[in-house]
Structure formats: structure tokens, C-alpha cells
């Protein structure tokens, strides 16, 4: 089975250190990569984050739309501010991408239900990452 190819939307410090370096094993001096998934790209509203992404060998995308248009990306990890989670997740699902979104998935039950319904209708995976719960 080929690896699932992910891109991060919202490449801030936590996404860089906890998700990319640790979670996906991009820091090869300390962590092993994943057997069934690989992080290949990232984007952020702050273009200064490009250098950090490229230092980890990630392709930099100038926008979320560029990630969603890339047929080589199977799934996205959404690490943005809470209020944007639902809209970004729905856009990714509409584009045919599987989604992992940081907690909280949405800021309302209605938005969360919309995400769940859309994922089911598109036959895509939607999950919420509870990173740093402890």
C-alpha cells in the first residue's frame, strides 16, 4: 500500500514541532517516519513560515487552495485558529481530501455536524486530533 500523502494547513510553531517533526517524523535525527503516511507539504498565512517548512524537506504551498488543487495530496492536517476549522475542513472535504483537524473540530455543534455529514457524503475520513491533551 502506498503512503497517504498529507499537507499541513496552518504551519505555526506547534504544527512544525509537534505535528511535522514528532508526529510525522520529519526530524529524522530524533524520530522515525510513519509506515503508512508521509507529510509532503505545508502552507500558512504567514509566508515567513516557508523557510521552516522547507528546512524539513516539505513543499511550500502559497495557499490552501493550492494544496486542495494538488492531486498528489491525499489528506490535510488543519492546524489553524479554532474559528476557521469547520470552513477549512469543509473546503478540503469538498476537494476530495481526507481531513485531520485539531481540537476543537468546530465552534458550534451545527458546524461539526456539517463536517461529519459532508465527510460521510463524500466517503472521506474526518478525524479530530487531541494532541497535547495531557
mmCIF file with all atom_site columns, C-alpha atoms in Angstrom:
data_model
loop_
_atom_site.group_PDB
_atom_site.id
_atom_site.type_symbol
_atom_site.label_atom_id
_atom_site.label_alt_id
_atom_site.label_comp_id
_atom_site.label_asym_id
_atom_site.label_entity_id
_atom_site.label_seq_id
_atom_site.pdbx_PDB_ins_code
_atom_site.Cartn_x
_atom_site.Cartn_y
_atom_site.Cartn_z
_atom_site.occupancy
_atom_site.B_iso_or_equiv
_atom_site.pdbx_formal_charge
_atom_site.auth_seq_id
_atom_site.auth_comp_id
_atom_site.auth_asym_id
_atom_site.auth_atom_id
_atom_site.pdbx_PDB_model_num
ATOM 1   C CA . UNK A 1 1   ? 0.000   0.000  0.000  1.00 0.00 ? 1   UNK A CA 1
ATOM 2   C CA . UNK A 1 2   ? 1.258   3.456  -0.866 1.00 0.00 ? 2   UNK A CA 1
ATOM 3   C CA . UNK A 1 3   ? 1.628   6.006  1.882  1.00 0.00 ? 3   UNK A CA 1
ATOM 4   C CA . UNK A 1 4   ? -1.106  8.570  2.456  1.00 0.00 ? 4   UNK A CA 1
ATOM 5   C CA . UNK A 1 5   ? 0.331   11.962 1.485  1.00 0.00 ? 5   UNK A CA 1
ATOM 6   C CA . UNK A 1 6   ? -0.528  14.800 3.877  1.00 0.00 ? 6   UNK A CA 1
ATOM 7   C CA . UNK A 1 7   ? -0.098  18.558 3.845  1.00 0.00 ? 7   UNK A CA 1
ATOM 8   C CA . UNK A 1 8   ? -0.483  20.877 6.823  1.00 0.00 ? 8   UNK A CA 1
ATOM 9   C CA . UNK A 1 9   ? -2.737  23.914 6.607  1.00 0.00 ? 9   UNK A CA 1
ATOM 10  C CA . UNK A 1 10  ? -1.542  26.308 9.317  1.00 0.00 ? 10  UNK A CA 1
ATOM 11  C CA . UNK A 1 11  ? 2.192   25.738 9.782  1.00 0.00 ? 11  UNK A CA 1
ATOM 12  C CA . UNK A 1 12  ? 2.789   27.553 13.073 1.00 0.00 ? 12  UNK A CA 1
ATOM 13  C CA . UNK A 1 13  ? 5.185   26.530 15.816 1.00 0.00 ? 13  UNK A CA 1
ATOM 14  C CA . UNK A 1 14  ? 3.050   23.721 17.212 1.00 0.00 ? 14  UNK A CA 1
ATOM 15  C CA . UNK A 1 15  ? 2.417   22.289 13.750 1.00 0.00 ? 15  UNK A CA 1
ATOM 16  C CA . UNK A 1 16  ? 6.128   22.455 12.980 1.00 0.00 ? 16  UNK A CA 1
ATOM 17  C CA . UNK A 1 17  ? 7.385   20.908 16.201 1.00 0.00 ? 17  UNK A CA 1
ATOM 18  C CA . UNK A 1 18  ? 4.633   18.580 17.412 1.00 0.00 ? 18  UNK A CA 1
ATOM 19  C CA . UNK A 1 19  ? 2.990   17.556 14.136 1.00 0.00 ? 19  UNK A CA 1
ATOM 20  C CA . UNK A 1 20  ? 5.733   17.671 11.498 1.00 0.00 ? 20  UNK A CA 1
ATOM 21  C CA . UNK A 1 21  ? 8.887   16.889 13.470 1.00 0.00 ? 21  UNK A CA 1
ATOM 22  C CA . UNK A 1 22  ? 7.436   14.480 16.021 1.00 0.00 ? 22  UNK A CA 1
ATOM 23  C CA . UNK A 1 23  ? 4.168   13.186 14.583 1.00 0.00 ? 23  UNK A CA 1
ATOM 24  C CA . UNK A 1 24  ? 5.295   12.616 11.010 1.00 0.00 ? 24  UNK A CA 1
ATOM 25  C CA . UNK A 1 25  ? 8.969   12.070 11.841 1.00 0.00 ? 25  UNK A CA 1
ATOM 26  C CA . UNK A 1 26  ? 10.322  14.943 9.744  1.00 0.00 ? 26  UNK A CA 1
ATOM 27  C CA . UNK A 1 27  ? 13.086  15.429 12.345 1.00 0.00 ? 27  UNK A CA 1
ATOM 28  C CA . UNK A 1 28  ? 14.982  12.335 11.241 1.00 0.00 ? 28  UNK A CA 1
ATOM 29  C CA . UNK A 1 29  ? 17.668  12.834 13.895 1.00 0.00 ? 29  UNK A CA 1
ATOM 30  C CA . UNK A 1 30  ? 15.150  12.071 16.659 1.00 0.00 ? 30  UNK A CA 1
ATOM 31  C CA . UNK A 1 31  ? 12.128  10.320 15.145 1.00 0.00 ? 31  UNK A CA 1
ATOM 32  C CA . UNK A 1 32  ? 11.294  7.602  12.647 1.00 0.00 ? 32  UNK A CA 1
ATOM 33  C CA . UNK A 1 33  ? 8.877   8.298  9.817  1.00 0.00 ? 33  UNK A CA 1
ATOM 34  C CA . UNK A 1 34  ? 5.443   6.724  9.669  1.00 0.00 ? 34  UNK A CA 1
ATOM 35  C CA . UNK A 1 35  ? 4.846   3.444  7.899  1.00 0.00 ? 35  UNK A CA 1
ATOM 36  C CA . UNK A 1 36  ? 1.614   4.425  6.149  1.00 0.00 ? 36  UNK A CA 1
ATOM 37  C CA . UNK A 1 37  ? 1.703   8.223  5.956  1.00 0.00 ? 37  UNK A CA 1
ATOM 38  C CA . UNK A 1 38  ? 4.095   10.919 4.840  1.00 0.00 ? 38  UNK A CA 1
ATOM 39  C CA . UNK A 1 39  ? 3.984   14.671 5.291  1.00 0.00 ? 39  UNK A CA 1
ATOM 40  C CA . UNK A 1 40  ? 4.874   16.299 1.988  1.00 0.00 ? 40  UNK A CA 1
ATOM 41  C CA . UNK A 1 41  ? 3.800   19.942 2.174  1.00 0.00 ? 41  UNK A CA 1
ATOM 42  C CA . UNK A 1 42  ? 2.567   22.891 4.188  1.00 0.00 ? 42  UNK A CA 1
ATOM 43  C CA . UNK A 1 43  ? 1.067   26.351 3.976  1.00 0.00 ? 43  UNK A CA 1
ATOM 44  C CA . UNK A 1 44  ? 0.452   29.205 6.371  1.00 0.00 ? 44  UNK A CA 1
ATOM 45  C CA . UNK A 1 45  ? -0.965  32.726 6.208  1.00 0.00 ? 45  UNK A CA 1
ATOM 46  C CA . UNK A 1 46  ? 2.482   33.915 7.318  1.00 0.00 ? 46  UNK A CA 1
ATOM 47  C CA . UNK A 1 47  ? 4.865   33.472 4.353  1.00 0.00 ? 47  UNK A CA 1
ATOM 48  C CA . UNK A 1 48  ? 7.836   33.661 6.740  1.00 0.00 ? 48  UNK A CA 1
ATOM 49  C CA . UNK A 1 49  ? 6.971   30.067 7.765  1.00 0.00 ? 49  UNK A CA 1
ATOM 50  C CA . UNK A 1 50  ? 8.124   28.867 4.326  1.00 0.00 ? 50  UNK A CA 1
ATOM 51  C CA . UNK A 1 51  ? 11.736  28.630 5.482  1.00 0.00 ? 51  UNK A CA 1
ATOM 52  C CA . UNK A 1 52  ? 10.828  26.360 8.414  1.00 0.00 ? 52  UNK A CA 1
ATOM 53  C CA . UNK A 1 53  ? 8.765   24.089 6.163  1.00 0.00 ? 53  UNK A CA 1
ATOM 54  C CA . UNK A 1 54  ? 11.450  23.820 3.520  1.00 0.00 ? 54  UNK A CA 1
ATOM 55  C CA . UNK A 1 55  ? 14.086  23.099 6.191  1.00 0.00 ? 55  UNK A CA 1
ATOM 56  C CA . UNK A 1 56  ? 12.117  19.920 6.928  1.00 0.00 ? 56  UNK A CA 1
ATOM 57  C CA . UNK A 1 57  ? 12.003  18.982 3.252  1.00 0.00 ? 57  UNK A CA 1
ATOM 58  C CA . UNK A 1 58  ? 8.374   19.996 2.814  1.00 0.00 ? 58  UNK A CA 1
ATOM 59  C CA . UNK A 1 59  ? 6.967   21.562 -0.322 1.00 0.00 ? 59  UNK A CA 1
ATOM 60  C CA . UNK A 1 60  ? 5.672   25.055 0.406  1.00 0.00 ? 60  UNK A CA 1
ATOM 61  C CA . UNK A 1 61  ? 2.261   25.965 -0.980 1.00 0.00 ? 61  UNK A CA 1
ATOM 62  C CA . UNK A 1 62  ? 1.350   29.628 -1.328 1.00 0.00 ? 62  UNK A CA 1
ATOM 63  C CA . UNK A 1 63  ? -2.251  28.930 -0.330 1.00 0.00 ? 63  UNK A CA 1
ATOM 64  C CA . UNK A 1 64  ? -4.688  26.372 0.974  1.00 0.00 ? 64  UNK A CA 1
ATOM 65  C CA . UNK A 1 65  ? -6.298  26.374 -2.459 1.00 0.00 ? 65  UNK A CA 1
ATOM 66  C CA . UNK A 1 66  ? -3.011  25.232 -3.986 1.00 0.00 ? 66  UNK A CA 1
ATOM 67  C CA . UNK A 1 67  ? -2.923  22.278 -1.585 1.00 0.00 ? 67  UNK A CA 1
ATOM 68  C CA . UNK A 1 68  ? -6.520  21.361 -2.329 1.00 0.00 ? 68  UNK A CA 1
ATOM 69  C CA . UNK A 1 69  ? -5.855  21.503 -6.086 1.00 0.00 ? 69  UNK A CA 1
ATOM 70  C CA . UNK A 1 70  ? -2.825  19.202 -5.846 1.00 0.00 ? 70  UNK A CA 1
ATOM 71  C CA . UNK A 1 71  ? -3.769  15.655 -6.853 1.00 0.00 ? 71  UNK A CA 1
ATOM 72  C CA . UNK A 1 72  ? -0.636  14.394 -5.065 1.00 0.00 ? 72  UNK A CA 1
ATOM 73  C CA . UNK A 1 73  ? -2.112  15.357 -1.676 1.00 0.00 ? 73  UNK A CA 1
ATOM 74  C CA . UNK A 1 74  ? -4.495  12.768 -0.231 1.00 0.00 ? 74  UNK A CA 1
ATOM 75  C CA . UNK A 1 75  ? -5.235  14.385 3.123  1.00 0.00 ? 75  UNK A CA 1
ATOM 76  C CA . UNK A 1 76  ? -4.775  17.568 5.110  1.00 0.00 ? 76  UNK A CA 1
ATOM 77  C CA . UNK A 1 77  ? -3.963  18.315 8.721  1.00 0.00 ? 77  UNK A CA 1
ATOM 78  C CA . UNK A 1 78  ? -5.689  21.538 9.797  1.00 0.00 ? 78  UNK A CA 1
ATOM 79  C CA . UNK A 1 79  ? -3.773  23.434 12.486 1.00 0.00 ? 79  UNK A CA 1
ATOM 80  C CA . UNK A 1 80  ? -5.311  26.893 12.335 1.00 0.00 ? 80  UNK A CA 1
ATOM 81  C CA . UNK A 1 81  ? -7.320  29.033 14.742 1.00 0.00 ? 81  UNK A CA 1
ATOM 82  C CA . UNK A 1 82  ? -10.416 27.345 16.152 1.00 0.00 ? 82  UNK A CA 1
ATOM 83  C CA . UNK A 1 83  ? -12.921 29.566 14.361 1.00 0.00 ? 83  UNK A CA 1
ATOM 84  C CA . UNK A 1 84  ? -11.563 28.542 10.947 1.00 0.00 ? 84  UNK A CA 1
ATOM 85  C CA . UNK A 1 85  ? -11.577 24.764 11.466 1.00 0.00 ? 85  UNK A CA 1
ATOM 86  C CA . UNK A 1 86  ? -15.046 23.994 10.104 1.00 0.00 ? 86  UNK A CA 1
ATOM 87  C CA . UNK A 1 87  ? -14.777 26.118 6.966  1.00 0.00 ? 87  UNK A CA 1
ATOM 88  C CA . UNK A 1 88  ? -11.333 24.775 6.098  1.00 0.00 ? 88  UNK A CA 1
ATOM 89  C CA . UNK A 1 89  ? -12.340 21.178 6.788  1.00 0.00 ? 89  UNK A CA 1
ATOM 90  C CA . UNK A 1 90  ? -15.431 21.512 4.605  1.00 0.00 ? 90  UNK A CA 1
ATOM 91  C CA . UNK A 1 91  ? -13.377 23.056 1.787  1.00 0.00 ? 91  UNK A CA 1
ATOM 92  C CA . UNK A 1 92  ? -10.903 20.173 1.992  1.00 0.00 ? 92  UNK A CA 1
ATOM 93  C CA . UNK A 1 93  ? -13.673 17.578 2.025  1.00 0.00 ? 93  UNK A CA 1
ATOM 94  C CA . UNK A 1 94  ? -15.327 19.256 -0.970 1.00 0.00 ? 94  UNK A CA 1
ATOM 95  C CA . UNK A 1 95  ? -11.966 18.993 -2.752 1.00 0.00 ? 95  UNK A CA 1
ATOM 96  C CA . UNK A 1 96  ? -11.856 15.255 -2.067 1.00 0.00 ? 96  UNK A CA 1
ATOM 97  C CA . UNK A 1 97  ? -9.244  15.300 0.702  1.00 0.00 ? 97  UNK A CA 1
ATOM 98  C CA . UNK A 1 98  ? -9.346  13.318 3.927  1.00 0.00 ? 98  UNK A CA 1
ATOM 99  C CA . UNK A 1 99  ? -9.123  15.594 6.982  1.00 0.00 ? 99  UNK A CA 1
ATOM 100 C CA . UNK A 1 100 ? -7.489  15.609 10.390 1.00 0.00 ? 100 UNK A CA 1
ATOM 101 C CA . UNK A 1 101 ? -8.426  18.744 12.299 1.00 0.00 ? 101 UNK A CA 1
ATOM 102 C CA . UNK A 1 102 ? -7.084  19.905 15.641 1.00 0.00 ? 102 UNK A CA 1
ATOM 103 C CA . UNK A 1 103 ? -9.444  20.158 18.575 1.00 0.00 ? 103 UNK A CA 1
ATOM 104 C CA . UNK A 1 104 ? -11.998 21.605 18.722 1.00 0.00 ? 104 UNK A CA 1
ATOM 105 C CA . UNK A 1 105 ? -13.288 20.395 15.377 1.00 0.00 ? 105 UNK A CA 1
ATOM 106 C CA . UNK A 1 106 ? -15.681 23.331 15.199 1.00 0.00 ? 106 UNK A CA 1
ATOM 107 C CA . UNK A 1 107 ? -17.002 26.129 17.357 1.00 0.00 ? 107 UNK A CA 1
ATOM 108 C CA . UNK A 1 108 ? -20.624 25.001 17.103 1.00 0.00 ? 108 UNK A CA 1
ATOM 109 C CA . UNK A 1 109 ? -22.452 21.694 17.065 1.00 0.00 ? 109 UNK A CA 1
ATOM 110 C CA . UNK A 1 110 ? -24.101 22.676 13.776 1.00 0.00 ? 110 UNK A CA 1
ATOM 111 C CA . UNK A 1 111 ? -20.730 23.233 12.087 1.00 0.00 ? 111 UNK A CA 1
ATOM 112 C CA . UNK A 1 112 ? -19.379 19.968 13.472 1.00 0.00 ? 112 UNK A CA 1
ATOM 113 C CA . UNK A 1 113 ? -22.427 18.101 12.177 1.00 0.00 ? 113 UNK A CA 1
ATOM 114 C CA . UNK A 1 114 ? -21.982 19.702 8.755  1.00 0.00 ? 114 UNK A CA 1
ATOM 115 C CA . UNK A 1 115 ? -18.404 18.408 8.670  1.00 0.00 ? 115 UNK A CA 1
ATOM 116 C CA . UNK A 1 116 ? -19.481 14.893 9.666  1.00 0.00 ? 116 UNK A CA 1
ATOM 117 C CA . UNK A 1 117 ? -22.298 14.844 7.114  1.00 0.00 ? 117 UNK A CA 1
ATOM 118 C CA . UNK A 1 118 ? -20.051 16.103 4.322  1.00 0.00 ? 118 UNK A CA 1
ATOM 119 C CA . UNK A 1 119 ? -17.337 13.544 5.073  1.00 0.00 ? 119 UNK A CA 1
ATOM 120 C CA . UNK A 1 120 ? -19.932 10.766 5.001  1.00 0.00 ? 120 UNK A CA 1
ATOM 121 C CA . UNK A 1 121 ? -21.453 12.022 1.745  1.00 0.00 ? 121 UNK A CA 1
ATOM 122 C CA . UNK A 1 122 ? -18.016 12.186 0.107  1.00 0.00 ? 122 UNK A CA 1
ATOM 123 C CA . UNK A 1 123 ? -16.899 8.841  1.620  1.00 0.00 ? 123 UNK A CA 1
ATOM 124 C CA . UNK A 1 124 ? -13.867 10.533 3.194  1.00 0.00 ? 124 UNK A CA 1
ATOM 125 C CA . UNK A 1 125 ? -12.238 10.258 6.599  1.00 0.00 ? 125 UNK A CA 1
ATOM 126 C CA . UNK A 1 126 ? -12.653 13.054 9.129  1.00 0.00 ? 126 UNK A CA 1
ATOM 127 C CA . UNK A 1 127 ? -10.925 12.892 12.483 1.00 0.00 ? 127 UNK A CA 1
ATOM 128 C CA . UNK A 1 128 ? -10.114 15.226 15.345 1.00 0.00 ? 128 UNK A CA 1
ATOM 129 C CA . UNK A 1 129 ? -6.598  15.278 16.741 1.00 0.00 ? 129 UNK A CA 1
ATOM 130 C CA . UNK A 1 130 ? -6.458  15.633 20.503 1.00 0.00 ? 130 UNK A CA 1
ATOM 131 C CA . UNK A 1 131 ? -2.767  16.468 20.524 1.00 0.00 ? 131 UNK A CA 1
ATOM 132 C CA . UNK A 1 132 ? -1.406  17.688 23.836 1.00 0.00 ? 132 UNK A CA 1
ATOM 133 C CA . UNK A 1 133 ? -4.444  16.649 25.859 1.00 0.00 ? 133 UNK A CA 1
ATOM 134 C CA . UNK A 1 134 ? -2.172  15.800 28.791 1.00 0.00 ? 134 UNK A CA 1
#
